[in-house]
XYZ file of C-alpha atoms in Angstrom:
417
model
C -288.782 65.519 -56.929
C -289.915 68.600 -55.004
C -288.545 68.524 -51.481
C -290.887 71.305 -50.394
C -294.528 71.042 -51.480
C -297.189 73.717 -51.133
C -298.894 73.554 -47.791
C -296.152 71.414 -46.220
C -293.223 73.831 -46.192
C -293.106 74.250 -42.433
C -292.691 70.522 -41.998
C -290.250 69.991 -44.867
C -287.792 72.818 -44.245
C -286.258 71.171 -41.150
C -285.939 67.963 -43.156
C -284.166 69.788 -45.977
C -281.824 71.427 -43.503
C -280.977 68.085 -41.945
C -280.277 66.655 -45.390
C -278.032 69.595 -46.277
C -276.198 69.261 -42.970
C -275.545 65.567 -43.589
C -274.193 66.304 -47.058
C -271.992 69.035 -45.614
C -270.672 66.649 -42.979
C -269.797 64.081 -45.641
C -267.991 66.294 -48.149
C -264.916 66.790 -45.941
C -264.300 63.088 -45.247
C -264.993 62.152 -48.867
C -262.485 64.732 -50.104
C -259.914 63.660 -47.531
C -260.151 59.955 -48.338
C -260.238 60.411 -52.102
C -257.586 63.097 -52.469
C -255.316 63.222 -49.439
C -255.464 59.527 -48.522
C -255.598 58.039 -52.021
C -254.438 60.326 -54.833
C -251.569 61.737 -52.768
C -250.261 58.165 -52.416
C -250.518 57.453 -56.129
C -249.162 60.606 -57.766
C -245.483 60.965 -56.935
C -244.100 63.715 -59.155
C -242.870 65.719 -56.145
C -243.878 64.489 -52.697
C -243.349 67.891 -51.093
C -246.556 69.022 -52.817
C -248.586 66.001 -51.679
C -249.636 67.666 -48.467
C -252.901 68.278 -46.660
C -254.434 71.323 -48.316
C -251.899 71.168 -51.128
C -252.008 70.501 -54.856
C -249.632 67.868 -56.301
C -249.837 69.525 -59.723
C -249.200 73.068 -58.486
C -246.714 75.074 -60.572
C -243.983 77.213 -59.061
C -245.191 80.444 -57.459
C -243.475 83.617 -58.592
C -242.356 86.233 -56.097
C -244.918 88.680 -57.496
C -247.697 86.104 -57.121
C -246.606 85.471 -53.533
C -246.758 89.183 -52.763
C -250.230 89.429 -54.250
C -251.457 86.457 -52.213
C -250.050 87.956 -49.027
C -251.675 91.342 -49.626
C -255.019 89.599 -50.022
C -254.374 87.555 -46.900
C -253.504 90.658 -44.889
C -256.729 92.266 -46.021
C -259.133 89.324 -45.888
C -257.682 86.787 -43.419
C -255.157 88.612 -41.232
C -255.602 86.163 -38.347
C -255.698 82.895 -40.295
C -253.503 80.114 -38.947
C -250.193 79.496 -40.727
C -249.169 75.895 -40.086
C -246.214 74.072 -41.626
C -246.799 70.860 -39.640
C -249.706 69.221 -37.818
C -250.589 65.777 -36.465
C -251.867 64.940 -39.964
C -249.043 66.070 -42.254
C -247.766 63.491 -44.728
C -244.138 64.215 -43.814
C -242.175 66.630 -41.657
C -241.887 70.281 -42.647
C -238.119 70.006 -43.103
C -238.390 66.774 -45.068
C -240.626 68.693 -47.473
C -238.094 71.519 -47.579
C -235.476 68.988 -48.648
C -237.674 67.529 -51.364
C -238.401 70.982 -52.767
C -234.634 71.312 -53.239
C -234.745 68.457 -55.759
C -236.343 70.894 -58.195
C -232.982 72.665 -58.327
C -231.135 69.437 -59.186
C -233.430 67.847 -61.777
C -230.715 66.375 -63.969
C -228.752 64.910 -61.090
C -231.897 63.544 -59.499
C -233.088 61.859 -62.691
C -229.665 60.287 -63.269
C -229.413 59.111 -59.663
C -232.828 57.461 -59.705
C -232.027 55.740 -63.011
C -228.842 54.275 -61.491
C -230.585 53.275 -58.267
C -233.301 51.395 -60.128
C -230.642 49.363 -61.905
C -228.641 48.754 -58.716
C -231.720 47.675 -56.784
C -233.338 45.568 -59.502
C -231.956 42.338 -57.931
C -233.790 43.182 -54.710
C -237.234 43.388 -56.292
C -239.641 40.650 -55.208
C -241.303 39.138 -58.282
C -244.469 37.044 -58.322
C -245.522 36.270 -61.857
C -246.200 39.589 -63.536
C -246.347 41.413 -60.215
C -243.362 43.158 -58.693
C -242.926 44.591 -55.228
C -242.624 47.484 -55.104
C -244.339 48.731 -58.251
C -242.285 51.049 -60.454
C -244.119 54.187 -59.317
C -243.959 53.157 -55.657
C -240.214 52.555 -55.947
C -239.777 56.126 -57.208
C -241.814 57.367 -54.254
C -239.569 55.451 -51.864
C -236.422 57.149 -53.153
C -237.963 60.559 -52.490
C -239.107 59.475 -49.031
C -235.595 58.254 -48.209
C -233.938 61.510 -49.274
C -236.468 63.537 -47.296
C -236.098 61.543 -44.062
C -232.400 60.601 -44.263
C -230.828 60.925 -40.764
C -227.742 63.094 -40.312
C -225.824 60.258 -38.592
C -226.761 57.566 -41.094
C -229.262 54.764 -40.845
C -229.834 52.173 -38.165
C -232.368 49.406 -37.597
C -234.899 51.863 -36.191
C -234.814 53.888 -39.401
C -235.300 50.743 -41.477
C -238.349 49.815 -39.405
C -239.772 53.319 -39.729
C -239.424 53.202 -43.509
C -241.040 49.777 -43.667
C -243.973 50.961 -41.562
C -244.333 54.073 -43.703
C -244.243 52.061 -46.924
C -246.952 49.711 -45.679
C -249.256 52.602 -44.798
C -248.530 54.412 -48.061
C -249.271 51.291 -50.105
C -252.541 50.619 -48.318
C -253.625 54.245 -48.571
C -252.919 54.244 -52.307
C -255.198 51.214 -52.734
C -253.495 50.005 -55.913
C -251.632 46.784 -55.042
C -253.048 46.454 -51.531
C -255.437 48.271 -49.184
C -256.696 48.359 -45.609
C -259.868 46.452 -46.519
C -258.215 43.956 -48.877
C -254.577 43.561 -47.871
C -252.338 41.750 -50.346
C -250.000 39.863 -48.045
C -247.658 38.803 -50.836
C -247.149 42.366 -52.066
C -246.754 43.740 -48.557
C -244.195 41.072 -47.656
C -242.298 41.860 -50.859
C -242.329 45.557 -50.050
C -240.995 44.875 -46.547
C -238.229 42.672 -47.946
C -237.225 45.154 -50.656
C -236.733 47.978 -48.169
C -234.781 45.722 -45.838
C -232.465 44.705 -48.675
C -231.757 48.145 -50.152
C -231.033 49.528 -46.677
C -228.689 46.685 -45.768
C -225.031 47.808 -46.192
C -223.978 44.226 -46.800
C -226.265 43.963 -49.825
C -226.496 47.536 -51.113
C -223.297 49.376 -50.209
C -222.962 51.119 -53.576
C -226.556 52.343 -53.517
C -226.356 53.517 -49.911
C -223.120 55.412 -50.484
C -224.614 57.216 -53.473
C -227.847 57.932 -51.633
C -226.050 59.327 -48.602
C -223.842 61.589 -50.733
C -226.829 63.122 -52.493
C -228.953 63.205 -49.323
C -226.292 65.233 -47.494
C -226.309 67.874 -50.203
C -230.091 67.970 -50.326
C -230.104 68.248 -46.515
C -228.097 71.484 -46.687
C -230.383 72.958 -49.336
C -233.362 71.826 -47.300
C -232.031 73.431 -44.117
C -231.656 76.752 -45.916
C -235.155 76.402 -47.344
C -236.397 75.703 -43.829
C -234.889 78.885 -42.417
C -236.702 80.887 -45.083
C -239.894 78.916 -44.511
C -239.795 79.528 -40.750
C -239.111 83.225 -41.250
C -242.035 83.603 -43.629
C -244.346 81.652 -41.332
C -243.661 83.943 -38.383
C -243.681 87.255 -40.263
C -246.260 86.943 -43.057
C -249.924 87.834 -42.388
C -251.538 85.276 -40.108
C -250.929 83.493 -36.835
C -247.961 81.056 -36.901
C -248.511 77.589 -35.467
C -245.718 75.304 -34.225
C -246.256 71.567 -33.945
C -244.417 69.763 -31.168
C -241.160 68.180 -32.257
C -240.491 70.630 -35.064
C -238.156 72.833 -33.024
C -235.170 71.050 -34.598
C -235.164 69.729 -38.180
C -238.407 67.787 -38.566
C -237.789 64.767 -40.793
C -240.764 62.729 -39.616
C -242.887 60.560 -41.863
C -246.684 60.399 -41.801
C -248.485 59.516 -38.573
C -247.836 57.730 -36.322
C -244.179 58.585 -37.053
C -244.784 62.311 -36.461
C -246.343 61.588 -33.070
C -243.263 60.104 -31.455
C -242.252 61.366 -28.014
C -240.478 64.741 -27.993
C -237.421 65.375 -25.834
C -238.455 68.734 -24.376
C -235.610 68.688 -21.828
C -233.066 68.660 -24.658
C -234.805 71.600 -26.298
C -234.775 73.547 -23.045
C -231.044 72.913 -22.704
C -230.411 74.116 -26.249
C -232.447 77.269 -25.647
C -230.315 78.057 -22.620
C -227.037 77.319 -24.387
C -227.807 79.460 -27.436
C -228.502 82.692 -25.579
C -227.067 84.956 -26.807
C -226.850 83.188 -30.175
C -223.575 82.762 -32.009
C -224.997 82.763 -35.526
C -221.713 81.887 -37.226
C -221.181 78.931 -34.900
C -224.779 77.764 -35.214
C -224.531 77.952 -39.000
C -221.341 75.888 -38.913
C -223.123 73.225 -36.860
C -226.367 73.429 -38.833
C -227.004 69.643 -39.042
C -227.911 69.407 -35.321
C -230.947 71.684 -35.814
C -230.045 74.067 -32.996
C -229.868 76.887 -35.537
C -233.549 76.473 -36.358
C -234.584 76.663 -32.712
C -232.421 79.727 -31.991
C -233.697 81.571 -35.064
C -237.306 80.670 -34.240
C -236.871 82.171 -30.780
C -235.423 85.368 -32.297
C -238.396 85.653 -34.642
C -240.926 85.124 -31.871
C -239.178 87.718 -29.710
C -239.498 90.202 -32.549
C -243.137 89.291 -33.093
C -243.879 89.890 -29.403
C -241.984 93.194 -29.451
C -243.934 94.412 -32.506
C -247.240 92.771 -31.690
C -249.406 95.415 -33.382
C -247.296 95.312 -36.536
C -247.795 91.580 -36.984
C -251.380 91.483 -35.714
C -252.808 94.476 -37.549
C -250.051 95.575 -39.929
C -250.320 95.929 -43.669
C -248.184 93.922 -46.118
C -245.952 95.918 -48.468
C -243.659 94.277 -51.066
C -240.147 95.716 -51.217
C -237.954 96.041 -54.273
C -234.760 94.038 -54.680
C -232.379 95.015 -57.465
C -229.304 93.331 -58.907
C -228.323 90.022 -60.432
C -229.908 87.911 -57.688
C -233.129 89.862 -57.244
C -235.178 86.793 -58.198
C -233.581 84.861 -55.331
C -235.007 87.112 -52.604
C -238.480 87.681 -51.162
C -238.627 91.011 -49.323
C -241.530 92.844 -47.735
C -242.491 95.135 -44.893
C -245.175 94.822 -42.255
C -246.222 98.239 -40.990
C -248.666 99.611 -38.446
C -248.794 103.344 -37.837
C -245.190 104.405 -37.163
C -243.741 100.974 -36.447
C -242.567 98.519 -39.078
C -240.638 95.335 -39.676
C -238.678 94.646 -42.851
C -238.215 90.998 -43.777
C -235.995 89.406 -46.441
C -235.407 85.730 -47.181
C -233.371 84.077 -49.891
C -234.554 81.141 -51.986
C -233.285 78.714 -54.637
C -229.959 78.098 -52.923
C -228.191 75.744 -55.313
C -226.523 78.676 -57.064
C -224.978 79.896 -53.782
C -223.920 76.550 -52.277
C -222.252 74.706 -55.144
C -225.453 72.677 -55.379
C -225.595 71.880 -51.683
C -221.915 71.339 -50.977
C -221.081 74.449 -48.898
C -222.869 76.941 -46.674
C -223.603 80.115 -48.688
C -221.219 83.031 -48.221
C -222.697 86.482 -47.766
C -220.638 87.917 -50.612
C -222.214 85.429 -52.989
C -225.443 87.430 -53.004
C -225.317 90.157 -55.643
C -228.103 92.656 -55.173
C -229.585 95.424 -53.074
C -232.657 95.719 -50.885
C -234.307 99.104 -51.320
C -235.750 100.563 -48.129
C -237.518 103.588 -49.555
C -240.049 104.822 -47.040
C -238.415 103.121 -44.039
C -235.753 104.307 -41.651
C -233.316 101.836 -40.132
C -230.258 102.594 -38.000
C -227.082 103.016 -40.028
C -228.715 102.738 -43.454
C -228.833 105.775 -45.718
C -229.163 109.377 -44.697
C -231.990 111.740 -44.051
C -232.277 112.452 -47.761
C -232.185 110.076 -50.696
C -233.029 106.402 -51.005
C -232.078 103.971 -48.293
C -230.700 100.668 -49.479
C -228.787 97.706 -48.145
C -226.556 95.271 -50.058
C -227.695 91.659 -49.803
C -224.160 90.734 -48.751
C -224.595 92.882 -45.631
C -228.155 91.760 -45.038
C -227.260 88.046 -45.194
C -224.100 88.268 -43.132
C -224.400 84.847 -41.460
C -227.824 83.533 -42.469
C -229.737 83.961 -45.734
C -232.668 85.431 -43.778
C -233.001 88.777 -42.027
C -235.485 90.859 -40.084
C -235.067 94.598 -39.469
C -237.009 96.638 -36.937
C -237.726 99.982 -38.571
C -239.770 103.143 -38.488
C -241.968 104.554 -41.189
C -240.240 107.636 -42.618
C -241.508 110.866 -41.201
C -242.426 109.321 -37.845
C -241.311 111.140 -34.726
C -240.098 108.146 -32.795
C -236.349 107.357 -32.992
C -234.897 104.748 -35.319
C -235.211 101.213 -34.105
C -232.435 98.709 -33.762
C -231.391 96.476 -36.631
C -231.935 92.784 -35.900
C -230.390 90.299 -38.222
C -228.338 87.157 -38.081
């Protein structure tokens, strides 16, 4: 059917525009409800990828592909927002960082889940041919538990949070139950199952195994989070910080991620970590104070080099040596000022699979600083380079204030952990 007929165009064009506007207004909600609020609660391969704006089937991104994406971003969207958490995230940014670490322990994870399913089989709630939870939902629960596992162990509040999360996840998935047609029997079974597997009197063996693995994944996740925070603040774009994420953010989906934030505690920690003792903060990493102190250091640098991070180009830097594939390094430069950034990744190899904090000497490689001058690195002639063991002295992340070679201004100070 022709929407615009000869002789009636002036009357029909506004109608067509209104129709197009209505369609445009509907596409966002339709996508959100079908993908983010349905598919993301059905497809559980790796929950860290089931995030707003994400792709659950996304493959790993190579360092070269990351560099290419960042060069395009610096050119096309230099002021785009970079958010790792919002009011609508499916789980906290640090819970996702933990779950990403499972990709480094695939064999252990598969074996652990197989054992847990056997251990928890007596706690399933059966009703004819229906079981609560379903097999796929049970696998999702184990990931959710590892991602949100508290550093001091579980209590009744944690159990209630997991039960509330499971109910929402089940209804959003719309397989066994839904918001419009709730299946009370399935939901009651789901509530009971979680209560049983998180009861030390009924599930001591499972809980001990879960806590042992969760503690290792927590360390890998914390290291991932430091790299994630560093990239967020220094890559092209404007970093956004959601309230409550100043320490490790292990929240579940809303309303869990909208709980009250203790800002007074954060203010106290800011005061007590100035100047920062990076070795001490790393030793006490579970309390999350390290993340807050490092975030402050990054924001101080960003304010000091405002033009570099607002208008600067993005330049990949070369890393050589055995562990070159474990490091992302780049420079942001604007006129004569520059910042050099390096973060490590894939930490299982440096932590005995999450059992110990990585030692600086474990990193075998060199960051090449050709084209940049930094205090104490190299001479006036020849290539400038820095061993990763020196770069990652206390933390596996580093930021260096530098000058572009040939500039007249004096060398800037090295800032690193």
